Short mmCIF file of C-alpha atoms in Angstrom, two decimals:
data_model
loop_
_atom_site.label_atom_id
_atom_site.label_comp_id
_atom_site.label_asym_id
_atom_site.label_seq_id
_atom_site.Cartn_x
_atom_site.Cartn_y
_atom_site.Cartn_z
CA MET A 28 -5.04 5.44 -9.42
CA ASN A 29 -7.85 3.17 -11.16
CA THR A 30 -9.09 4.95 -14.68
CA PRO A 31 -12.90 4.77 -14.97
CA THR A 32 -14.62 2.81 -17.74
CA SER A 33 -17.37 4.40 -20.08
CA ASN A 34 -19.99 6.29 -18.22
CA THR A 35 -22.50 4.94 -21.09
CA LEU A 36 -24.96 1.69 -20.82
CA THR A 37 -25.46 2.28 -24.42
CA SER A 38 -23.34 -1.12 -25.63
CA ASN A 39 -25.15 -3.06 -22.70
CA THR A 40 -28.86 -2.63 -23.73
CA LEU A 41 -29.96 -5.38 -25.69
CA THR A 42 -33.15 -5.59 -28.36
CA SER A 43 -36.06 -7.79 -28.99
CA SER A 44 -38.70 -8.08 -31.96
CA GLU A 45 -40.90 -5.74 -29.23
CA GLY A 46 -38.16 -3.12 -28.78
CA PRO A 47 -35.49 -2.40 -26.60
CA VAL A 48 -34.70 -4.27 -23.48
CA ALA A 49 -33.50 -2.83 -19.93
CA PRO A 50 -29.26 -3.05 -20.11
CA GLN A 51 -27.89 -5.90 -17.84
CA MET A 52 -25.08 -6.30 -15.53
CA ASP A 53 -23.29 -9.27 -13.87
CA ALA A 54 -24.19 -10.03 -10.56
CA VAL A 55 -23.53 -12.09 -7.71
CA VAL A 56 -27.31 -13.56 -6.50
CA MET A 57 -28.21 -15.25 -3.30
CA GLU A 58 -30.76 -17.52 -4.59
CA ALA A 59 -30.91 -20.11 -1.10
CA GLY A 60 -29.49 -20.35 1.86
CA GLY A 61 -26.16 -22.16 2.62
CA PRO A 62 -22.52 -22.60 2.18
CA PRO A 63 -21.12 -20.38 -1.24
CA ALA A 64 -21.07 -23.47 -3.26
CA GLN A 65 -24.89 -23.93 -2.97
CA SER A 66 -26.12 -20.18 -2.36
CA LEU A 67 -23.93 -18.31 -5.10
CA ALA A 68 -25.11 -18.01 -8.35
CA HIS A 69 -23.46 -15.55 -11.30
CA ARG A 70 -26.07 -14.02 -13.27
CA SER A 71 -27.35 -11.89 -15.76
CA VAL A 72 -29.75 -9.11 -14.42
CA SER A 73 -31.02 -5.55 -15.06
CA VAL A 74 -29.02 -2.69 -14.39
CA PRO A 75 -30.74 -0.56 -11.23
CA GLU A 76 -32.27 2.66 -12.02
CA PRO A 77 -31.33 5.72 -9.72
CA GLY A 78 -34.33 7.02 -8.19
CA LEU A 79 -34.77 10.72 -6.65
CA GLY A 80 -31.43 11.30 -4.73
CA GLU A 81 -29.95 8.87 -5.79
CA VAL A 82 -26.66 7.88 -8.30
CA LEU A 83 -25.43 4.93 -10.47
CA VAL A 84 -22.20 3.52 -9.27
CA GLU A 85 -19.99 1.29 -11.40
CA VAL A 86 -18.66 -1.01 -8.85
CA HIS A 87 -14.87 -1.10 -9.55
CA ALA A 88 -13.95 -3.27 -6.37
CA ALA A 89 -16.11 -5.02 -3.60
CA ALA A 90 -14.90 -6.65 -0.58
CA VAL A 91 -16.52 -9.96 0.77
CA ASN A 92 -17.12 -9.61 4.76
CA PRO A 93 -17.70 -12.26 7.50
CA LEU A 94 -20.99 -10.30 7.23
CA ASP A 95 -21.67 -11.19 3.28
CA ILE A 96 -20.92 -15.34 4.24
CA ALA A 97 -23.67 -15.26 7.53
CA ASN A 98 -26.54 -13.40 5.00
CA ALA A 99 -25.24 -16.04 2.01
CA ALA A 100 -25.72 -18.77 4.83
CA GLY A 101 -29.38 -17.23 5.37
CA LEU A 102 -28.40 -16.91 9.01
CA LEU A 103 -29.59 -12.87 8.48
CA GLY A 104 -33.14 -13.91 7.15
CA SER A 105 -32.46 -11.67 3.73
CA PRO A 106 -35.46 -12.08 0.94
CA LEU A 107 -34.41 -14.37 -2.11
CA PRO A 108 -32.57 -13.79 -4.58
CA MET A 109 -30.47 -11.02 -3.54
CA ILE A 110 -27.37 -9.45 -4.50
CA PRO A 111 -25.28 -9.42 -1.59
CA GLY A 112 -22.05 -7.36 -0.77
CA GLY A 113 -21.83 -3.87 1.27
CA ASP A 114 -18.21 -2.71 0.78
CA PHE A 115 -17.16 -0.72 -2.74
CA ALA A 116 -14.91 1.49 -4.34
CA GLY A 117 -16.03 2.49 -7.95
CA VAL A 118 -17.75 5.94 -10.31
CA VAL A 119 -21.09 7.62 -10.17
CA VAL A 120 -21.83 7.07 -13.80
CA SER A 121 -25.82 8.50 -13.69
CA ASP A 122 -26.07 11.89 -14.77
CA GLY A 123 -25.92 14.75 -12.09
CA ALA A 124 -23.53 16.71 -9.73
CA HIS A 125 -21.80 13.52 -8.94
CA GLN A 126 -21.24 12.19 -12.19
CA GLY A 127 -17.48 10.62 -13.00
CA GLU A 128 -16.44 11.17 -9.31
CA GLU A 129 -13.99 7.84 -7.60
CA VAL A 130 -16.37 6.83 -4.49
CA TRP A 131 -15.29 4.59 -2.36
CA GLY A 132 -17.75 3.24 1.30
CA SER A 133 -19.78 0.69 2.42
CA GLY A 134 -23.36 0.99 3.00
CA PRO A 135 -24.11 -0.91 5.97
CA ALA A 136 -27.13 -3.16 5.11
CA LEU A 137 -26.75 -3.58 1.57
CA GLY A 138 -27.89 -6.81 0.44
CA MET A 139 -30.00 -7.69 3.40
CA ALA A 140 -33.35 -7.93 4.79
CA VAL A 141 -32.22 -4.78 7.26
CA GLY A 142 -34.13 -0.85 6.38
CA GLU A 143 -34.90 -0.78 2.53
CA LYS A 144 -33.53 -3.81 1.48
CA ARG A 145 -31.35 -2.35 -1.28
CA PRO A 146 -29.79 -4.95 -3.81
CA GLY A 147 -25.75 -4.98 -2.75
CA THR A 148 -22.16 -4.28 -4.75
CA HIS A 149 -20.97 -7.59 -5.52
CA ALA A 150 -22.55 -6.76 -8.92
CA ARG A 151 -21.03 -4.41 -11.65
CA PHE A 152 -23.59 -1.54 -10.92
CA VAL A 153 -25.12 -0.36 -7.54
CA VAL A 154 -27.41 2.13 -6.98
CA LEU A 155 -27.06 4.45 -3.64
CA PRO A 156 -28.40 7.56 -1.86
CA GLU A 157 -26.17 10.75 -2.89
CA THR A 158 -25.37 11.01 1.46
CA TRP A 159 -23.82 7.31 1.17
CA LEU A 160 -21.30 8.97 -1.25
CA SER A 161 -17.72 9.26 0.00
CA ARG A 162 -14.61 11.29 -1.81
CA LYS A 163 -12.00 8.05 -2.53
CA PRO A 164 -8.36 8.56 -1.65
CA GLU A 165 -6.68 9.69 -4.85
CA CYS A 166 -3.48 7.40 -3.22
CA LEU A 167 -5.58 4.09 -3.36
CA THR A 168 -5.99 2.12 -6.34
CA MET A 169 -9.84 0.69 -5.86
CA THR A 170 -8.99 -2.13 -4.86
CA GLU A 171 -7.40 -0.92 -1.83
CA ALA A 172 -10.35 1.73 -1.03
CA ALA A 173 -12.45 -1.18 -1.23
CA ALA A 174 -10.54 -3.56 1.30
CA VAL A 175 -10.71 -0.68 3.50
CA GLY A 176 -14.60 -0.99 3.99
CA ARG A 177 -16.49 -2.53 6.52
CA SER A 178 -13.57 -3.55 9.25
CA HIS A 179 -12.20 0.33 9.38
CA PHE A 180 -15.38 1.75 9.70
CA THR A 181 -16.17 -0.09 12.13
CA ALA A 182 -13.66 0.11 14.24
CA TRP A 183 -13.64 3.67 13.84
CA GLN A 184 -17.37 3.61 15.06
CA ALA A 185 -16.33 1.45 17.68
CA LEU A 186 -13.38 3.01 19.22
CA ILE A 187 -14.05 6.64 18.37
CA ASN A 188 -17.75 7.53 18.18
CA SER A 189 -18.61 4.61 20.99
CA LEU A 190 -15.51 5.02 23.02
CA GLU A 191 -14.46 7.71 22.59
CA LEU A 192 -10.73 6.71 22.80
CA GLN A 193 -8.48 9.40 24.02
CA PRO A 194 -5.12 10.07 23.35
CA GLY A 195 -2.44 8.40 26.22
CA GLU A 196 -5.48 5.17 27.09
CA THR A 197 -4.81 2.14 26.81
CA VAL A 198 -6.98 -0.05 24.79
CA LEU A 199 -7.43 -4.26 24.87
CA ILE A 200 -8.50 -5.82 21.54
CA THR A 201 -9.49 -9.47 21.26
CA GLY A 202 -8.97 -10.75 17.92
CA GLY A 203 -6.21 -8.40 17.10
CA SER A 204 -4.53 -10.23 13.87
CA GLY A 205 -8.53 -9.96 12.56
CA LEU A 206 -8.96 -7.32 9.94
CA VAL A 207 -11.30 -5.43 12.50
CA GLY A 208 -8.62 -5.89 14.72
CA GLN A 209 -5.57 -4.53 12.04
CA ALA A 210 -7.64 -1.56 11.96
CA ALA A 211 -8.52 -0.96 15.45
CA THR A 212 -4.92 -1.34 16.40
CA ALA A 213 -3.53 1.03 13.49
CA ILE A 214 -6.17 4.03 14.50
CA ALA A 215 -5.67 3.63 18.03
CA ARG A 216 -1.71 4.61 17.17
CA TRP A 217 -2.77 7.26 15.36
CA ARG A 218 -5.12 8.36 18.10
CA GLY A 219 -1.93 8.26 20.93
CA ALA A 220 -3.68 5.39 22.71
CA GLU A 221 -1.66 2.28 23.18
CA PRO A 222 -3.38 -0.99 21.82
CA ILE A 223 -2.95 -4.15 23.94
CA VAL A 224 -3.98 -7.29 21.14
CA VAL A 225 -5.35 -10.43 22.63
CA GLY A 226 -5.19 -13.26 19.80
CA ARG A 227 -3.42 -16.72 18.58
CA ARG A 228 -0.96 -14.80 15.82
CA ARG A 229 0.85 -11.17 16.89
CA PRO A 230 0.36 -8.82 14.00
CA ALA A 231 2.90 -7.28 12.58
CA GLY A 232 4.25 -4.40 14.64
CA VAL A 233 2.31 -5.09 17.56
CA GLU A 234 4.49 -3.99 20.97
CA HIS A 235 2.01 -5.48 23.36
CA PHE A 236 0.92 -8.82 22.41
CA ILE A 237 -1.28 -11.59 24.42
CA ASP A 238 -0.50 -14.98 23.05
CA ILE A 239 -3.35 -17.64 23.46
CA SER A 240 -1.62 -19.90 20.66
CA SER A 241 -1.54 -22.44 23.82
CA THR A 242 -5.11 -23.67 23.49
CA GLY A 243 -4.83 -25.12 20.33
CA ALA A 244 -8.00 -23.60 18.94
CA GLY A 245 -9.08 -20.88 16.77
CA SER A 246 -10.08 -17.88 19.18
CA THR A 247 -13.95 -18.35 17.81
CA ASP A 248 -14.11 -22.01 17.88
CA LEU A 249 -12.84 -21.72 21.33
CA ASN A 250 -14.79 -22.60 24.77
CA PRO A 251 -14.88 -20.59 28.02
CA THR A 252 -12.90 -23.57 29.73
CA ASP A 253 -9.82 -23.27 26.91
CA ILE A 254 -9.43 -19.67 28.71
CA ASN A 255 -8.66 -18.89 31.99
CA PRO A 256 -9.48 -15.11 32.74
CA THR A 257 -7.37 -14.85 35.38
CA ASP A 258 -4.45 -15.34 32.74
CA ILE A 259 -5.52 -12.64 30.59
CA ARG A 260 -6.57 -10.24 33.32
CA GLU A 261 -2.87 -10.49 34.58
CA ALA A 262 -1.27 -10.13 31.68
CA VAL A 263 -3.10 -6.82 31.23
CA LEU A 264 -2.25 -5.73 34.80
CA ASP A 265 1.78 -6.08 34.05
CA LEU A 266 1.28 -4.46 30.96
CA THR A 267 -0.49 -1.30 32.58
CA ASP A 268 1.35 -1.14 35.76
CA GLY A 269 -1.54 -2.66 37.77
CA ARG A 270 -4.14 -0.65 36.64
CA GLY A 271 -6.10 -2.17 34.32
CA ALA A 272 -7.10 -1.44 30.33
CA ASP A 273 -9.35 2.24 30.04
CA THR A 274 -11.30 0.43 27.23
CA ALA A 275 -11.37 -2.73 25.11
CA LEU A 276 -12.66 -3.79 21.86
CA ASP A 277 -13.88 -7.08 21.47
CA THR A 278 -14.13 -8.31 17.83
CA VAL A 279 -14.07 -11.96 19.05
CA GLY A 280 -16.70 -12.86 21.86
CA GLY A 281 -17.26 -16.33 22.70
CA ALA A 282 -14.55 -16.88 25.84
CA LEU A 283 -12.61 -14.04 24.99
CA SER A 284 -15.41 -12.04 26.80
CA GLU A 285 -14.75 -12.45 30.25
CA PRO A 286 -11.49 -11.90 30.35
CA ALA A 287 -11.66 -8.42 28.82
CA ILE A 288 -14.14 -7.60 31.10
CA ARG A 289 -11.97 -8.71 33.82
CA SER A 290 -9.31 -6.70 32.40
CA LEU A 291 -10.27 -3.29 32.76
CA ARG A 292 -9.86 -0.74 35.31
CA SER A 293 -12.43 0.45 37.72
CA GLY A 294 -15.09 2.75 35.33
CA GLY A 295 -13.18 0.91 32.33
CA ARG A 296 -15.51 1.48 28.97
CA MET A 297 -15.79 -1.51 26.56
CA VAL A 298 -17.56 -2.34 22.88
CA MET A 299 -18.42 -5.70 21.98
CA ILE A 300 -18.83 -6.45 18.43
CA ALA A 301 -19.51 -10.34 18.28
CA ALA A 302 -21.07 -12.17 20.52
CA GLY A 303 -19.40 -15.52 19.69
CA ALA A 304 -21.34 -18.95 19.17
CA PRO A 305 -24.38 -19.67 20.77
CA ASP A 306 -22.69 -23.00 22.80
CA ARG A 307 -19.38 -21.01 23.52
CA GLN A 308 -20.41 -17.90 25.10
CA ALA A 309 -18.66 -17.45 28.54
CA SER A 310 -21.35 -15.86 31.41
CA VAL A 311 -20.79 -11.84 31.93
CA PRO A 312 -20.00 -11.42 35.44
CA VAL A 313 -22.85 -8.99 36.35
CA SER A 314 -21.65 -8.57 39.97
CA GLU A 315 -18.19 -7.25 38.58
CA ILE A 316 -19.86 -5.10 36.17
CA ILE A 317 -22.10 -3.07 38.77
CA SER A 318 -19.10 -2.82 41.47
CA ARG A 319 -16.73 -1.45 39.38
CA GLN A 320 -19.22 0.58 37.32
CA LEU A 321 -18.05 -0.71 33.79
CA HIS A 322 -19.64 0.45 30.68
CA LEU A 323 -20.31 -1.97 28.13
CA THR A 324 -21.73 -1.12 24.60
CA GLY A 325 -22.82 -3.55 22.31
CA LEU A 326 -22.22 -2.75 18.13
CA ALA A 327 -24.23 -3.71 15.32
CA THR A 328 -22.69 -2.58 12.24
CA VAL A 329 -25.93 -3.37 10.15
CA PHE A 330 -28.11 -0.66 11.97
CA LEU A 331 -25.88 2.17 11.40
CA ASP A 332 -26.90 4.85 8.96
CA GLY A 333 -25.25 5.26 5.32
CA ALA A 334 -24.72 9.13 5.71
CA ASP A 335 -23.45 8.35 9.21
CA VAL A 336 -20.85 5.62 7.09
CA ALA A 337 -20.20 7.41 4.57
CA HIS A 338 -19.06 10.44 7.07
CA ILE A 339 -17.04 8.13 8.70
CA PHE A 340 -14.65 7.64 5.61
CA ASP A 341 -14.71 10.96 5.38
CA GLN A 342 -12.62 10.70 8.21
CA LEU A 343 -10.88 7.99 7.17
CA ARG A 344 -9.67 9.63 3.98
CA PRO A 345 -7.14 12.01 5.09
CA LEU A 346 -5.67 9.60 7.35
CA PHE A 347 -4.74 7.28 4.18
CA GLU A 348 -3.72 10.36 2.43
CA ARG A 349 -1.01 11.17 4.71
CA GLY A 350 0.21 8.03 5.80
CA PHE A 351 -1.04 7.49 8.87
CA LEU A 352 -3.66 4.53 7.72
CA VAL A 353 -2.79 2.03 4.99
CA PRO A 354 -5.36 -0.58 3.74
CA PRO A 355 -5.20 -3.93 4.79
CA ALA A 356 -3.49 -6.73 2.22
CA ALA A 357 -5.95 -7.76 -0.43
CA LYS A 358 -6.17 -10.32 -2.68
CA THR A 359 -8.95 -10.28 -6.19
CA TRP A 360 -11.32 -12.36 -7.50
CA PRO A 361 -13.58 -11.51 -10.79
CA LEU A 362 -17.28 -11.72 -10.61
CA ASP A 363 -17.69 -15.12 -11.21
CA ASP A 364 -15.25 -16.52 -9.13
CA ALA A 365 -17.35 -14.87 -6.48
CA VAL A 366 -17.89 -18.37 -4.68
CA GLN A 367 -13.78 -18.89 -4.29
CA ALA A 368 -13.81 -15.70 -2.93
CA TYR A 369 -16.55 -16.16 -0.48
CA GLN A 370 -14.91 -19.51 0.48
CA ALA A 371 -11.52 -17.94 0.88
CA VAL A 372 -13.27 -15.81 3.72
CA LEU A 373 -15.30 -18.98 4.89
CA ASP A 374 -12.29 -20.70 5.43
CA GLY A 375 -10.33 -18.17 6.94
CA SER A 376 -8.39 -15.09 5.23
CA ALA A 377 -5.36 -14.92 8.07
CA GLY A 378 -6.07 -10.96 7.71
CA ILE A 379 -6.08 -10.76 4.15
CA LYS A 380 -9.43 -8.77 2.43
CA GLN A 381 -11.04 -10.90 -0.52
CA VAL A 382 -11.97 -8.17 -3.26
CA LEU A 383 -14.38 -8.40 -6.08
CA LEU A 384 -13.56 -6.99 -9.64
CA PRO A 385 -16.80 -6.66 -10.73
CA ALA A 386 -15.86 -4.35 -13.94
CA VAL A 387 -13.10 -6.11 -14.74
CA GLY A 388 -13.74 -7.58 -18.71
#
């Protein structure tokens, strides 16, 4: 378990001929839209001050997610300059009932053009509402706790809250070797469901796997013509004794959406968290959705309430403490190497979380 650093900001307070200057902190700042090297800068900025019902958290670790890459690229329309980042693990350092608590979680829309437009977690300190706090599992380091983040709360929201996955059901997971897919597979097993993973690389420990590597392209780059929906559907039928999957989680979109829909049993349920590139989206078989009474739901995690996300982390905590879930592999970076960390996510991290360490040094 990480040892909290000092909870005083006095050492960061500057003085001038006109008196005290606001305490400063290191931060990653989006200054333009584009690739990481063009959009991000390492800056010294003022430490934010918590308001009523808020706390100041010293960020010991903060993951970089694909959504952060899209944000930095300017695809989400966030106001500039802005500190990005949603996931965090750290220590509450402001006065009050929570002072000294080790917390973890994710602000669903921190650093983005959604809601209150709060600065994100890719900085030494972040201000959060008290209702967004969840106590960090003692068994996890700060890096491990931050690596759980958005991938796990997204998988939980999709499988448990949206699909209401039941023991004994089958769940088809596209992009199962990705971080959300890995989290969903683990949560499904804990739930007593049977995951069937579709992807180009078989994740460790996955029994039912449908390989699409013969296309020769990454799953996010597939054209609809690269995938034969019948092949995937037949494989799912074979694995489910001809019944079809009870549920599906589509983490990829594009060419894999239609095969996932066609692989559902009559009355099956599906959540989609990705659409794929505009020029690579498959047509949705509406007539089949109607005739087989399928239930399709879209999930955009940025619109979730921060307090609801904290409740998800409260439910995840005992599963990590009891060993039902384990954090993903992670690579750590100092804050001044944030550009390289973002670029690693952009290049494809092969299921490894890239985690910034703002409090180091």
